XYZ file of C-alpha atoms in Angstrom:
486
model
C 94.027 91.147 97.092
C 94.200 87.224 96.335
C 97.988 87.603 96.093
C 97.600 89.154 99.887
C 95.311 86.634 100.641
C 97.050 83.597 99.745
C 100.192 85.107 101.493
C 98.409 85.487 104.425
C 95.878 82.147 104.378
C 97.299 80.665 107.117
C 96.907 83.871 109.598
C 93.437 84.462 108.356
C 92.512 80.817 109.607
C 94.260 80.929 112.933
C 91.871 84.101 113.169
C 88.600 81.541 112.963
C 90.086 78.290 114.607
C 86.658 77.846 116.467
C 83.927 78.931 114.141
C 80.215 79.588 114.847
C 77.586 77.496 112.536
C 77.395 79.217 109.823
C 74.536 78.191 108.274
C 71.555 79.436 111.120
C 69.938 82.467 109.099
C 72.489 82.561 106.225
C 72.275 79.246 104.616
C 74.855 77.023 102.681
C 77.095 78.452 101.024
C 77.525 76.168 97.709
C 80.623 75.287 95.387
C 79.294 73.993 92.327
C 79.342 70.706 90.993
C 81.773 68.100 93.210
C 81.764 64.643 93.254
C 81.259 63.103 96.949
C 79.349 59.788 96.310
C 76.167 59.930 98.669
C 75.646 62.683 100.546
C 75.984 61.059 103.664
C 79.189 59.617 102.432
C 81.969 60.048 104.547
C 85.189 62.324 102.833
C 87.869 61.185 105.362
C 87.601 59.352 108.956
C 90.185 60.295 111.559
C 90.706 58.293 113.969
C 86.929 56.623 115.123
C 85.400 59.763 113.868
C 83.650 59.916 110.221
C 83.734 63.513 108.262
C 81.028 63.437 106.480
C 80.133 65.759 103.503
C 77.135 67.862 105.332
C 80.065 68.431 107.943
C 82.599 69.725 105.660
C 80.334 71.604 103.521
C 79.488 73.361 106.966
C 83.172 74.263 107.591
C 83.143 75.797 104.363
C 80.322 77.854 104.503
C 81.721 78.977 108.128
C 85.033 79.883 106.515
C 83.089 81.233 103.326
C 81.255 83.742 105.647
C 83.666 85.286 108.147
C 86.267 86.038 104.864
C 83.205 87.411 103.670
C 82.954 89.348 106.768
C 86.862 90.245 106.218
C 86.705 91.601 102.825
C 83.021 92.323 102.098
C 81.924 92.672 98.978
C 84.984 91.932 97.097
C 85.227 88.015 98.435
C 83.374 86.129 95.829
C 82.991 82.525 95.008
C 85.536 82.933 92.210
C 88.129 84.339 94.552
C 87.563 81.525 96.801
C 88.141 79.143 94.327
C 91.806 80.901 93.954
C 92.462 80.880 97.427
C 91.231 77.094 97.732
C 89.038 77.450 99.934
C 87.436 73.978 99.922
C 91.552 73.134 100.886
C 91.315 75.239 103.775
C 87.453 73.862 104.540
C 89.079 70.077 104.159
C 92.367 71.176 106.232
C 90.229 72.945 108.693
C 87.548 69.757 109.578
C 90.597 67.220 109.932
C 92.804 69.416 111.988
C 89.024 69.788 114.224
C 88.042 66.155 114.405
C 91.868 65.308 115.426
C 90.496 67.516 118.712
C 87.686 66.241 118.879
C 89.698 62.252 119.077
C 91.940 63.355 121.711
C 88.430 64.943 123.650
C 87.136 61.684 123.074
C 90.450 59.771 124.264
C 90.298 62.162 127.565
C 86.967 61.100 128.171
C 85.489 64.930 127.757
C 81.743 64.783 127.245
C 78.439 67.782 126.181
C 75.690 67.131 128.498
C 72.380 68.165 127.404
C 72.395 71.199 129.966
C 75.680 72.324 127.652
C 73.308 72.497 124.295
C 70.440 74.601 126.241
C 72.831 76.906 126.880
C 74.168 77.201 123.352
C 70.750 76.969 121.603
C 70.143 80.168 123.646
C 72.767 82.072 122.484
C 70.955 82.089 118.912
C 68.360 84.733 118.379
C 66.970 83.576 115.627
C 65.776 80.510 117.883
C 64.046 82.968 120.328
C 60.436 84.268 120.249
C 58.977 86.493 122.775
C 62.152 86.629 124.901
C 62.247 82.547 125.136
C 63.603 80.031 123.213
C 60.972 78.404 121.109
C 61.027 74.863 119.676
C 58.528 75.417 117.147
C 60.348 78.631 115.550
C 63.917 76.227 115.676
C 62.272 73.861 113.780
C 60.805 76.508 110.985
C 64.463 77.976 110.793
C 66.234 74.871 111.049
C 64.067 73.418 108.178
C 64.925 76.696 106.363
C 68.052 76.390 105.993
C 67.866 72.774 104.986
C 69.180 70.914 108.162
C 67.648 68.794 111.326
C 67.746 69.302 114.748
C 70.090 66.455 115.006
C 72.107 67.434 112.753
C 72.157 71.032 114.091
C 72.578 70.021 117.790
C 75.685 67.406 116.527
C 77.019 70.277 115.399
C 76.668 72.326 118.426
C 78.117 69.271 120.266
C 81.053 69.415 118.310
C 81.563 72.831 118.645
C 81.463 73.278 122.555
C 83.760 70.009 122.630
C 86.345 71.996 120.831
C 85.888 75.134 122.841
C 86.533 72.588 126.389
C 89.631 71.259 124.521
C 90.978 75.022 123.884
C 90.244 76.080 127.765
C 92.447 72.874 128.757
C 95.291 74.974 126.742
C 94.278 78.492 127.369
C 96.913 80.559 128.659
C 97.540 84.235 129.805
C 100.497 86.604 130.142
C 101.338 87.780 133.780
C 101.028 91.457 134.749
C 104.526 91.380 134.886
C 105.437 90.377 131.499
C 102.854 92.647 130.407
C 104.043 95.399 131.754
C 107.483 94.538 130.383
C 106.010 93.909 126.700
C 104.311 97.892 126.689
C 107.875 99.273 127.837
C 109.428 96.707 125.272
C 107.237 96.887 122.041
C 107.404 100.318 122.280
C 111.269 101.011 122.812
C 112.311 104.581 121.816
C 115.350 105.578 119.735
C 117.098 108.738 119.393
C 118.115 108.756 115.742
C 119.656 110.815 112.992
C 118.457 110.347 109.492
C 119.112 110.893 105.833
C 116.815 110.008 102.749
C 117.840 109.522 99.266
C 115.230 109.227 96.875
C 115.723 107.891 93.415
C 113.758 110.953 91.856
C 116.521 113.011 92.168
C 118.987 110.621 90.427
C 119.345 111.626 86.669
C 120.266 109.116 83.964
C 121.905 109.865 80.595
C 120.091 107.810 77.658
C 122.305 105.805 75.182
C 120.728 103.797 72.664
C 123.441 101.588 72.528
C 123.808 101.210 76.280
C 119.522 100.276 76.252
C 119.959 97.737 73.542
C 122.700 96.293 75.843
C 120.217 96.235 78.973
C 117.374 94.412 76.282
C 119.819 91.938 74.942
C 120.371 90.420 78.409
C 116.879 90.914 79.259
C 115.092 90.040 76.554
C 113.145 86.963 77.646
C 111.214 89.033 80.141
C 109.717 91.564 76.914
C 107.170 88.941 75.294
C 104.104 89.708 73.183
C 100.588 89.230 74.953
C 98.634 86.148 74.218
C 96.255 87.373 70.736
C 93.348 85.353 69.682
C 92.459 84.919 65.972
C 88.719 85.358 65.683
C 85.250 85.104 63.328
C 82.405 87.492 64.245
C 79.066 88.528 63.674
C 77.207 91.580 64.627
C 73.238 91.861 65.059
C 71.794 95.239 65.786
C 69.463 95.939 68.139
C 65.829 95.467 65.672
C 63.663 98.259 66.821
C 59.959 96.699 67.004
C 56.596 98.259 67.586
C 55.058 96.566 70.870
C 51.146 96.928 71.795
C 50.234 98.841 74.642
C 49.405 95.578 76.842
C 52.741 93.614 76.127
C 54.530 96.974 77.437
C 52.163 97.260 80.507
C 52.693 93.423 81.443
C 56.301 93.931 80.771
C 56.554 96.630 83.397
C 54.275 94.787 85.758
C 56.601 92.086 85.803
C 60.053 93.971 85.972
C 58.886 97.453 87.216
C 61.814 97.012 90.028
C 64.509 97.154 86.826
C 63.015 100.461 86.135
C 64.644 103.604 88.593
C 65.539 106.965 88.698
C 69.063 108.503 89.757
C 67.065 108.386 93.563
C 66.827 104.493 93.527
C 63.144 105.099 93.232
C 60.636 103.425 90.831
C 59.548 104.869 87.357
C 55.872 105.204 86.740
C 54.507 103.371 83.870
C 55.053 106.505 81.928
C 58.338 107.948 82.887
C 59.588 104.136 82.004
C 57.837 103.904 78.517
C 61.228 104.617 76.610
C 63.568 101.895 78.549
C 60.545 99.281 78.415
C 60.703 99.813 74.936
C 64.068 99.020 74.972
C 63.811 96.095 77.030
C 61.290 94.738 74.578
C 63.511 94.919 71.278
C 66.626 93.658 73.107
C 64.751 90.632 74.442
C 63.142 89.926 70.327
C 66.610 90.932 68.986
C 68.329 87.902 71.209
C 66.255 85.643 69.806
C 66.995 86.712 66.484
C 70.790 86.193 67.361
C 70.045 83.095 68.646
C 68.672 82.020 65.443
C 71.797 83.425 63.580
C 74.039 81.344 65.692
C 72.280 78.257 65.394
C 73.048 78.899 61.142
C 76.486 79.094 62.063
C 76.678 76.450 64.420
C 75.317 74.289 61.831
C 77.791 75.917 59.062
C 74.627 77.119 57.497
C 76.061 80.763 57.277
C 79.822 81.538 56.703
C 81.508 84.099 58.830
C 82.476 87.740 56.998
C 84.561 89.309 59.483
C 87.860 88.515 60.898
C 90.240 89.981 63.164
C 92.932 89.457 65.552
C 93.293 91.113 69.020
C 96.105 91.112 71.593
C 94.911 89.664 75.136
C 94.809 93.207 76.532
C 92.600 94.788 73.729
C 90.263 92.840 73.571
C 87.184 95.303 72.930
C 83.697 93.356 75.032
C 84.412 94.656 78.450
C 83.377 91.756 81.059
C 82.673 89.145 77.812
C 86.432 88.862 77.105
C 86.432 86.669 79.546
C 84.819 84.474 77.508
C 86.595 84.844 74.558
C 89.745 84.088 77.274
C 88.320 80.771 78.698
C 87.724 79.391 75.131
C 89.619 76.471 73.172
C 90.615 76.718 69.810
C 87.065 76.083 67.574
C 84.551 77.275 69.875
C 81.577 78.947 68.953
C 80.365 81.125 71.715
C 76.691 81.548 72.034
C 75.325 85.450 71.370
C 76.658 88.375 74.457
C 74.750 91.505 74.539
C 77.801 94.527 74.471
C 77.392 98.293 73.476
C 74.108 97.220 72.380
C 74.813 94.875 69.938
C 75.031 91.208 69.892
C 77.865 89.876 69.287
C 78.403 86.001 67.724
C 82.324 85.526 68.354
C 84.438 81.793 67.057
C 87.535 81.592 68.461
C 89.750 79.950 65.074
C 92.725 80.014 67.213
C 94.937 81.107 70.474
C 98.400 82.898 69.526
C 100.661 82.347 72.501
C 103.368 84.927 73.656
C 106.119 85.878 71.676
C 109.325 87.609 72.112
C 109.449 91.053 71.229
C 111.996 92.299 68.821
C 114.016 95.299 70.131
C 111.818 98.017 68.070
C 108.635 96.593 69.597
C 110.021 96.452 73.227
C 111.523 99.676 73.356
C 109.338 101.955 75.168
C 109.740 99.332 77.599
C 112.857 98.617 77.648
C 114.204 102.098 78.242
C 112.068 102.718 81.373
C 113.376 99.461 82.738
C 116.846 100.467 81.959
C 116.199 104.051 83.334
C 114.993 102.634 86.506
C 117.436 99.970 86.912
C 120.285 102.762 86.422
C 118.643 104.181 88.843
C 118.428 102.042 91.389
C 121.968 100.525 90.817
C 123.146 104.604 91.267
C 121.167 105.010 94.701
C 123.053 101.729 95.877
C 126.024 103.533 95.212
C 125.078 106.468 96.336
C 123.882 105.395 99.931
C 127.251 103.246 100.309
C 128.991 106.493 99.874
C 126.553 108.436 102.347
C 126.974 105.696 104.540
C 130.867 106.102 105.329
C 130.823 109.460 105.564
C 127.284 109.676 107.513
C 126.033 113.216 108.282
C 122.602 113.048 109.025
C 119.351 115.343 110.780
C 118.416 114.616 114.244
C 115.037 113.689 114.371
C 114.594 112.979 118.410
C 113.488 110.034 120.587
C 110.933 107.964 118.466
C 109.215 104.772 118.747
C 107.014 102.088 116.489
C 104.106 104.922 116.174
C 106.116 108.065 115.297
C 104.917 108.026 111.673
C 104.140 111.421 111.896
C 107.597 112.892 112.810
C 109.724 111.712 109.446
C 109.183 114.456 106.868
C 110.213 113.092 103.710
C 108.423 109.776 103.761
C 104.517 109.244 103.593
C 102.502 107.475 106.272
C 103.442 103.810 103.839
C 107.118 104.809 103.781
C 107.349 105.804 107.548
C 106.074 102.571 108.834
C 107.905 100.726 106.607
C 111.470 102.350 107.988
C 109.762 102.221 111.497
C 109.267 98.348 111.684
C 112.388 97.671 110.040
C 114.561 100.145 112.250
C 112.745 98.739 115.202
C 113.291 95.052 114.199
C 117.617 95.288 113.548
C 120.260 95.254 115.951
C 122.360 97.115 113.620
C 123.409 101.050 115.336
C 124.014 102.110 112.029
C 122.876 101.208 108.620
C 120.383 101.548 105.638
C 116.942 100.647 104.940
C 115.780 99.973 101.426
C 112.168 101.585 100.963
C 112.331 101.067 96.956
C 112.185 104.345 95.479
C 113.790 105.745 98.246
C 116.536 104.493 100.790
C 117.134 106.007 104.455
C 120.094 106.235 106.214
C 120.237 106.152 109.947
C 122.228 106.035 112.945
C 121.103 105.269 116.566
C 122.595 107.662 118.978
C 120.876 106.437 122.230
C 117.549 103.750 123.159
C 115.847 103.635 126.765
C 112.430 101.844 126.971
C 108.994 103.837 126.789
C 106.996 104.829 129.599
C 104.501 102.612 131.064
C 101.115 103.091 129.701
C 98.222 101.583 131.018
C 96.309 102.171 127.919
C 98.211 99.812 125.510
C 97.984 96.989 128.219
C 94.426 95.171 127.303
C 95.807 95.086 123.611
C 99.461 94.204 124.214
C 97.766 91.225 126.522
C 94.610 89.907 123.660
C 98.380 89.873 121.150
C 99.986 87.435 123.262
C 97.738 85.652 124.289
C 96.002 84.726 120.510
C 99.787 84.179 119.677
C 100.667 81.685 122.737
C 97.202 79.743 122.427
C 97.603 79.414 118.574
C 101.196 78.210 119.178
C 100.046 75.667 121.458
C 97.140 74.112 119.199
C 99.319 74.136 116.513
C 101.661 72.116 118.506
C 99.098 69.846 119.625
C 97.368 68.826 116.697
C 101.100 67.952 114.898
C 101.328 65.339 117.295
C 98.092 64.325 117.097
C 98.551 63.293 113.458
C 101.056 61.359 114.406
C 98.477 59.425 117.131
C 95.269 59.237 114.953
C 95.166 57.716 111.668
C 93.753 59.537 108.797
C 91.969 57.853 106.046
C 90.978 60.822 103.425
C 89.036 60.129 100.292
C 89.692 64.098 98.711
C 93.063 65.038 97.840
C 93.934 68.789 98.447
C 96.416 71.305 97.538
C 98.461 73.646 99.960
């Protein structure tokens, strides 16, 4: 997903050019330890107008929340990091106060009448079907802003939105019309498939070895880490009746059955237990690192693991992140404790022939393979006899047998995007011939029109601000204290 993500960054903020404050019932959303100065501090100034960091931090958290809102539960603070967010954030409040100069330079203003109206648009503002200063205050103060700070924001917001009205434009009926027959032209094609499953490949050793000597720099060893460790077992302790019975006052909630709900006191008396010996036996391991820490107690046990076998489940991360030396504080896995030094990181190496081979031989079976469908479609091609499949358009996905729903839109988009009567198109494992006997354009459908229209319309507007705010970093000057990365 961050490889689709970082492909597709730019899109994904074109999608949330005008945000909504983020922060009114959700909060900030932080980003660790960063180094602005003051908090007031300005981190760039474009034009006559300062960024400061409470206003960049808020285009974060805006652009935090709606790829939240994108990819739910899998967006985390770690994948932002990956997908530089805090770029975007940075990119995002420059590319918004270079608006909000030109706004200025046009002499565009937010009246006070402009702010009621926003400030009414938030329900968390409202009590008893009105808005209520004393409740925006209490949720304001909540989520660790002013009014004036809020209501600047709101300012800047609806100043923004006037500038993007100035540029909004929409498709005619006319062209719309002409886009539904257009987008969804029909074809009346014949088709063949060849699929690189049925394509059989002799095996010759020497032949392989040939493929793996020109190769061989892709076939390297995994990273391996040479490491000390220490186990502590879990000490099984007897625990009075009260220390279990405060335990399970405090932490009851930890405590559930397979319905989500709540063990008694009794049903939990095992796991509490538990609980207890694991939370004496850390400290235990705790004191057992502190003797090694302080060479007090010499290591017994040594091994070294590839990257990918690596036995602690989520803690090889750790083991991953660690420099050559470090001592890595007690992790609780399979019930154990495990006290892990790192002596040293073993970087790739390149496999001998013998290692690689497994390897090597399905690469060179599916290279063969693909270099004989190649062939094999160039023949097809010349002499092209193919099955008639009808008049279809961009949707047909249903009506080619031989390809899955990924496959058919795949050939659909491509066939639908060349110019090309006859030809091939490469699907990886499988390659389809075609031949276009006859187009016309699709009826007119009144259905697809609202949709066809939004498409355009997002695409011409976005085109236009785009536009707009490259020449309006030629007319303001930028001053930024952050550097960024693209």
């Amino acid at each position: 997903m961050i490889t689709w993500m970082q492909r597709h960054k730019k899109w994904l903020v074109s999608t949330i050019w005008i945000s909504t404050i983020a922060f009114v019932g959700a909060g900030f959303v932080g980003w660790g330890s960063y180094d602005f100065g003051k908090k007031s501090g300005a981190v760039a100034v474009v034009g006559d107008r300062e960024i400061t960091v409470n206003e960049y931090q808020r285009e974060y958290s805006a652009l935090y929340e709606q790829y939240a809102k994108i990819f739910g539960d899998n967006f985390s603070k770690e994948m932002a990091e990956k997908v530089k967010l805090k770029d975007l954030a940075y990119k995002m409040s420059i590319e918004k106060n270079l608006i909000l100069s030109y706004a200025d330079e046009l002499g565009l203003t937010v009246t006070d009448e402009d702010i009621a109206k926003e400030l009414l648009k938030y329900e968390a503002f409202i009590k008893n079907g009105k808005f209520d200063k004393d409740t925006y205050i209490k949720v304001l103060n909540r989520n660790g802003t002013t009014a004036t700070e809020f209501e600047d924001s709101l300012k800047r917001n609806t100043l923004l939105q006037k500038i993007e009205k100035l540029f909004e434009i929409s498709a005619t009926d006319t062209e719309i019309k002409l886009l539904n027959q257009l987008l969804f032209l029909e074809d009346n094609v014949d088709i063949k498939i060849l699929n690189k499953e049925n394509i059989t490949v002799s095996l010759n050793e020497e032949k392989i070895k040939e493929y793996w000597e020109k190769n061989k720099v892709n076939y390297m060893s995994d990273n391996s880490y040479d490491i000390d460790y220490a186990i502590v077992d879990i000490k099984k302790g007897k625990h009075s009746l009260e220390d279990m019975q405060s335990y399970y006052e405090n932490f009851k909630t930890d405590f559930r059955k397979e319905n989500d709900k709540i063990k008694s006191f009794e049903e939990a008396k095992d796991d509490i237990q538990f609980a207890l010996d694991l939370k004496d036996t850390k400290k235990d391991a705790l004191r057992e690192y502190i003797k090694y820490k302080k060479s007090e107690k010499d290591f017994t046990k040594n091994i070294v693991f590839y990257e990918n076998e690596l036995p602690y489940g989520e803690n090889n991360t750790i083991i991953k992140k660690s420099k050559a030396g470090d001592l890595k504080k007690p992790f609780l896995y399979n019930d154990k404790f495990i006290i892990v030094k790192v002596n040293k990181k073993i970087f790739p190496k390149q496999l001998s022939f013998e290692q690689a081979k497994q390897n090597v031989t399905q690469d060179f079976i599916n290279n063969e393979k693909t270099l004989k469908l190649k062939a094999l479609s160039k023949k097809e091609l010349d002499n092209f006899k193919g099955i008639n499949i009808g008049w279809i358009n961009r949707t047909s996905v249903s009506n080619l047998n031989g390809l899955n729903e990924m496959e058919a839109s795949q050939f659909l988009n491509k066939l639908f995007g060349t110019d090309s009567k006859k030809g091939q198109i490469d699907l990886g494992n499988k390659i389809v011939l075609y031949k276009i006997n006859d187009s016309r354009f699709a009826n007119y459908d009144k259905t697809r029109d609202e949709s066809i229209k939004q498409t355009v319309g997002n695409l011409q507007n976005t085109e236009l601000m785009n536009n707009l705010i490259k020449r309006l970093e030629n007319r303001y000057e930028i001053q930024s204290s952050l550097k960024t990365k693209e």
